[in-house]
């Protein structure tokens, strides 16, 4: 199995899910006591969050690019950015290393397309929902992407940063997310992308009337597939 390089810590709550899923998928594929070959560079999310708020994306990209070089030096054969939002700087990260970057939006688009879904709702941070770095990549794959209205985008964003990134999971917030999902379905969404790696801590398939696409799980599964395919 090839070695998977993880740029995590944004937040560590979801990065821990990446580690668990990578090992579970590897065990399921190989059996026995097998676990994933991986290296992790975990950044200080407080520093990244401040750069996000101030719009200093290039500086944030420099931090992640340095992390990518570190995991490559540590033996990584591929790199994953363990957060949807920071794929805004995926180009900087990709340019910093010689190994492939496994883009989260591509893994997600593959799953959505395989499910026969064309129109999807997108939940995530305000950056992910409102800027085009993520939506445009999905749209280039032939998907129609719907986002919540402004007030609901603010709510989704607030729950991510003030609750989920801190490990706080509230039933009241789950109900609000269910309401937002319901409105997206009314607008024509045939499925919903959980486009922030923390959202899976709150929302599962049972919480939506249409299929949900959990990006952390999809990214981790794609990484294991790539690691095993590269080794054969």
Coordinates of C-alpha atoms in Angstrom, one line a residue:
X1 CA 0.0 0.0 0.0
X2 CA 1.2 3.5 -0.9
X3 CA 1.5 6.1 1.9
X4 CA -1.3 8.7 2.2
X5 CA -0.2 12.2 3.3
X6 CA -2.7 14.2 5.3
X7 CA -2.8 17.9 5.9
X8 CA -5.1 18.1 8.8
X9 CA -6.1 20.0 11.9
X10 CA -8.8 22.1 10.2
X11 CA -10.4 21.1 12.5
X12 CA -8.8 18.1 14.3
X13 CA -12.4 16.9 15.0
X14 CA -12.8 15.9 11.4
X15 CA -9.1 15.0 10.9
X16 CA -9.6 12.3 13.5
X17 CA -12.5 11.0 11.4
X18 CA -10.2 10.8 8.4
X19 CA -7.7 8.7 10.4
X20 CA -10.5 6.3 11.6
X21 CA -12.0 6.0 8.1
X22 CA -8.7 5.4 6.3
X23 CA -7.9 2.6 8.7
X24 CA -11.4 1.1 8.5
X25 CA -11.4 1.1 4.7
X26 CA -7.9 -0.4 4.6
X27 CA -9.0 -3.2 7.1
X28 CA -12.1 -3.8 5.0
X29 CA -10.1 -4.2 1.8
X30 CA -7.1 -6.1 3.1
X31 CA -8.6 -7.9 6.2
X32 CA -6.9 -9.0 9.4
X33 CA -4.8 -6.5 11.2
X34 CA -4.1 -4.3 8.2
X35 CA -4.2 -0.5 8.7
X36 CA -3.4 2.4 6.5
X37 CA 0.0 3.7 5.7
X38 CA -0.3 7.4 6.3
X39 CA 1.5 10.5 7.6
X40 CA -0.2 13.5 9.1
X41 CA 0.8 17.1 9.4
X42 CA -1.7 18.8 11.7
X43 CA -1.8 22.6 11.6
X44 CA -3.0 25.1 14.2
X45 CA -6.5 25.8 13.0
X46 CA -6.7 29.1 15.0
X47 CA -4.0 30.5 12.8
X48 CA -5.7 29.3 9.6
X49 CA -9.1 30.6 10.7
X50 CA -7.7 34.1 11.3
X51 CA -6.2 34.1 7.8
X52 CA -9.6 33.0 6.4
X53 CA -11.5 35.8 8.1
X54 CA -9.0 38.4 6.9
X55 CA -9.0 37.1 3.4
X56 CA -5.3 36.3 3.5
X57 CA -5.7 33.2 1.5
X58 CA -2.2 33.2 -0.1
X59 CA -0.6 33.2 3.3
X60 CA -2.9 30.3 4.4
X61 CA -1.8 28.6 1.2
X62 CA 1.8 29.0 2.1
X63 CA 1.2 27.3 5.4
X64 CA -0.5 24.3 3.7
X65 CA 2.1 24.1 1.0
X66 CA 4.8 23.9 3.6
X67 CA 2.8 21.1 5.3
X68 CA 2.5 19.3 2.0
X69 CA 6.3 19.4 1.5
X70 CA 6.7 18.0 5.0
X71 CA 4.4 15.0 4.4
X72 CA 6.1 14.4 1.0
X73 CA 9.5 14.4 2.7
X74 CA 8.1 12.0 5.3
X75 CA 7.3 9.5 2.5
X76 CA 3.8 10.4 1.3
X77 CA 2.9 9.1 -2.2
X78 CA -0.1 11.4 -2.4
X79 CA -1.5 14.4 -0.5
X80 CA -5.0 15.1 0.9
X81 CA -6.2 18.4 2.2
X82 CA -8.5 17.3 5.0
X83 CA -10.9 20.2 4.7
X84 CA -13.3 21.4 1.9
X85 CA -12.8 25.1 2.5
X86 CA -9.0 25.1 2.2
X87 CA -9.3 23.6 -1.3
X88 CA -9.4 27.2 -2.2
X89 CA -5.6 27.0 -2.1
X90 CA -5.4 23.6 -3.7
X91 CA -3.3 25.0 -6.5
X92 CA -0.6 26.3 -4.2
X93 CA -0.5 23.0 -2.4
X94 CA -0.3 21.0 -5.7
X95 CA 2.5 23.2 -7.0
X96 CA 4.5 22.6 -3.8
X97 CA 4.9 18.9 -4.2
X98 CA 5.8 16.3 -6.8
X99 CA 3.3 13.7 -5.7
X100 CA -0.4 13.9 -6.7
X101 CA -3.0 15.9 -4.8
X102 CA -6.2 14.0 -4.4
X103 CA -8.8 16.8 -4.7
X104 CA -11.8 16.4 -2.4
X105 CA -14.3 17.9 -4.9
X106 CA -13.3 15.4 -7.5
X107 CA -13.9 12.5 -5.2
X108 CA -17.2 14.0 -4.3
X109 CA -18.2 14.6 -7.9
X110 CA -17.3 11.0 -8.8
X111 CA -19.7 9.7 -6.1
X112 CA -22.5 12.1 -7.0
X113 CA -22.3 11.2 -10.7
X114 CA -22.1 7.4 -9.9
X115 CA -25.3 7.8 -7.9
X116 CA -27.1 9.2 -11.0
X117 CA -27.6 12.6 -9.3
X118 CA -27.4 15.8 -11.4
X119 CA -28.7 18.6 -9.1
X120 CA -27.2 18.8 -5.7
X121 CA -27.5 21.0 -2.7
X122 CA -24.2 22.2 -1.1
X123 CA -23.7 22.7 2.6
X124 CA -20.4 24.0 3.9
X125 CA -18.7 27.1 5.3
X126 CA -19.7 30.4 3.9
X127 CA -16.5 30.4 1.9
X128 CA -17.3 27.1 0.3
X129 CA -21.0 27.9 -0.4
X130 CA -20.5 31.5 -1.6
X131 CA -17.2 31.4 -3.5
X132 CA -16.7 29.6 -6.8
X133 CA -13.5 27.6 -6.1
X134 CA -15.5 24.5 -5.0
X135 CA -18.8 25.0 -6.8
X136 CA -17.2 25.7 -10.1
X137 CA -15.2 22.5 -9.9
X138 CA -18.4 20.5 -9.4
X139 CA -20.1 22.4 -12.2
X140 CA -17.3 21.5 -14.6
X141 CA -18.2 17.9 -13.9
X142 CA -21.7 18.5 -15.1
X143 CA -23.5 19.1 -11.8
X144 CA -26.0 21.7 -11.0
X145 CA -25.2 23.1 -7.6
X146 CA -27.8 24.8 -5.3
X147 CA -26.8 26.7 -2.1
X148 CA -29.1 27.9 0.8
X149 CA -30.4 31.4 1.0
X150 CA -28.2 34.0 2.8
X151 CA -29.7 33.6 6.3
X152 CA -29.4 29.8 6.1
X153 CA -25.9 30.0 4.8
X154 CA -25.0 32.1 7.9
X155 CA -26.6 29.5 10.2
X156 CA -24.8 26.6 8.6
X157 CA -21.5 28.5 8.8
X158 CA -22.0 29.5 12.4
X159 CA -22.8 25.9 13.5
X160 CA -19.6 24.7 11.8
X161 CA -17.2 27.1 13.5
X162 CA -18.9 27.7 16.9
X163 CA -20.1 24.1 17.5
X164 CA -18.8 21.3 15.3
X165 CA -15.2 22.4 15.1
X166 CA -15.3 22.4 18.9
X167 CA -16.8 18.9 19.1
X168 CA -20.2 20.2 20.1
X169 CA -23.1 18.4 18.5
X170 CA -26.6 19.8 19.3
X171 CA -30.0 18.3 18.4
X172 CA -31.3 21.8 17.8
X173 CA -28.7 22.4 15.2
X174 CA -29.4 19.1 13.6
X175 CA -33.0 20.1 13.2
X176 CA -32.0 23.5 11.7
X177 CA -29.8 21.6 9.2
X178 CA -32.7 19.3 8.4
X179 CA -34.8 22.3 7.7
X180 CA -32.2 23.8 5.4
X181 CA -31.9 20.5 3.6
X182 CA -35.6 20.3 3.2
X183 CA -35.7 23.8 1.5
X184 CA -32.9 22.7 -0.9
X185 CA -34.9 19.6 -1.8
X186 CA -38.0 21.8 -2.5
X187 CA -35.8 23.8 -4.9
X188 CA -34.9 20.7 -6.8
X189 CA -31.9 19.1 -5.1
X190 CA -31.8 15.4 -5.7
X191 CA -29.0 14.9 -3.2
X192 CA -27.0 17.0 -0.7
X193 CA -23.2 17.4 -0.4
X194 CA -22.0 17.6 3.1
X195 CA -19.3 20.0 1.9
X196 CA -17.6 20.6 5.2
X197 CA -15.8 17.7 6.8
X198 CA -17.3 18.4 10.2
X199 CA -20.9 18.2 9.0
X200 CA -20.8 14.5 9.1
X201 CA -20.6 14.7 12.9
X202 CA -24.1 16.2 12.8
X203 CA -25.9 14.9 9.7
X204 CA -26.3 11.4 8.4
X205 CA -28.3 9.6 5.7
X206 CA -31.2 9.3 8.2
X207 CA -31.5 13.1 8.4
X208 CA -32.2 13.8 4.8
X209 CA -35.1 12.8 2.4
X210 CA -32.5 12.6 -0.4
X211 CA -29.1 11.0 -0.6
X212 CA -26.3 12.8 1.2
X213 CA -22.7 12.8 0.1
X214 CA -20.4 12.8 3.1
X215 CA -17.2 14.3 1.8
X216 CA -14.8 13.1 4.6
X217 CA -15.9 9.5 4.0
X218 CA -15.8 9.9 0.2
X219 CA -12.3 11.5 0.3
X220 CA -10.9 8.8 2.6
X221 CA -12.4 6.0 0.6
X222 CA -10.9 7.4 -2.7
X223 CA -7.5 7.8 -1.0
X224 CA -7.5 4.1 0.1
X225 CA -8.5 3.0 -3.4
X226 CA -5.8 5.1 -4.9
X227 CA -3.2 3.9 -2.5
X228 CA -4.0 0.3 -3.1
X229 CA -4.4 0.7 -6.9
X230 CA -1.0 2.4 -7.1
X231 CA 0.6 -0.6 -5.2
X232 CA -0.7 -3.2 -7.6

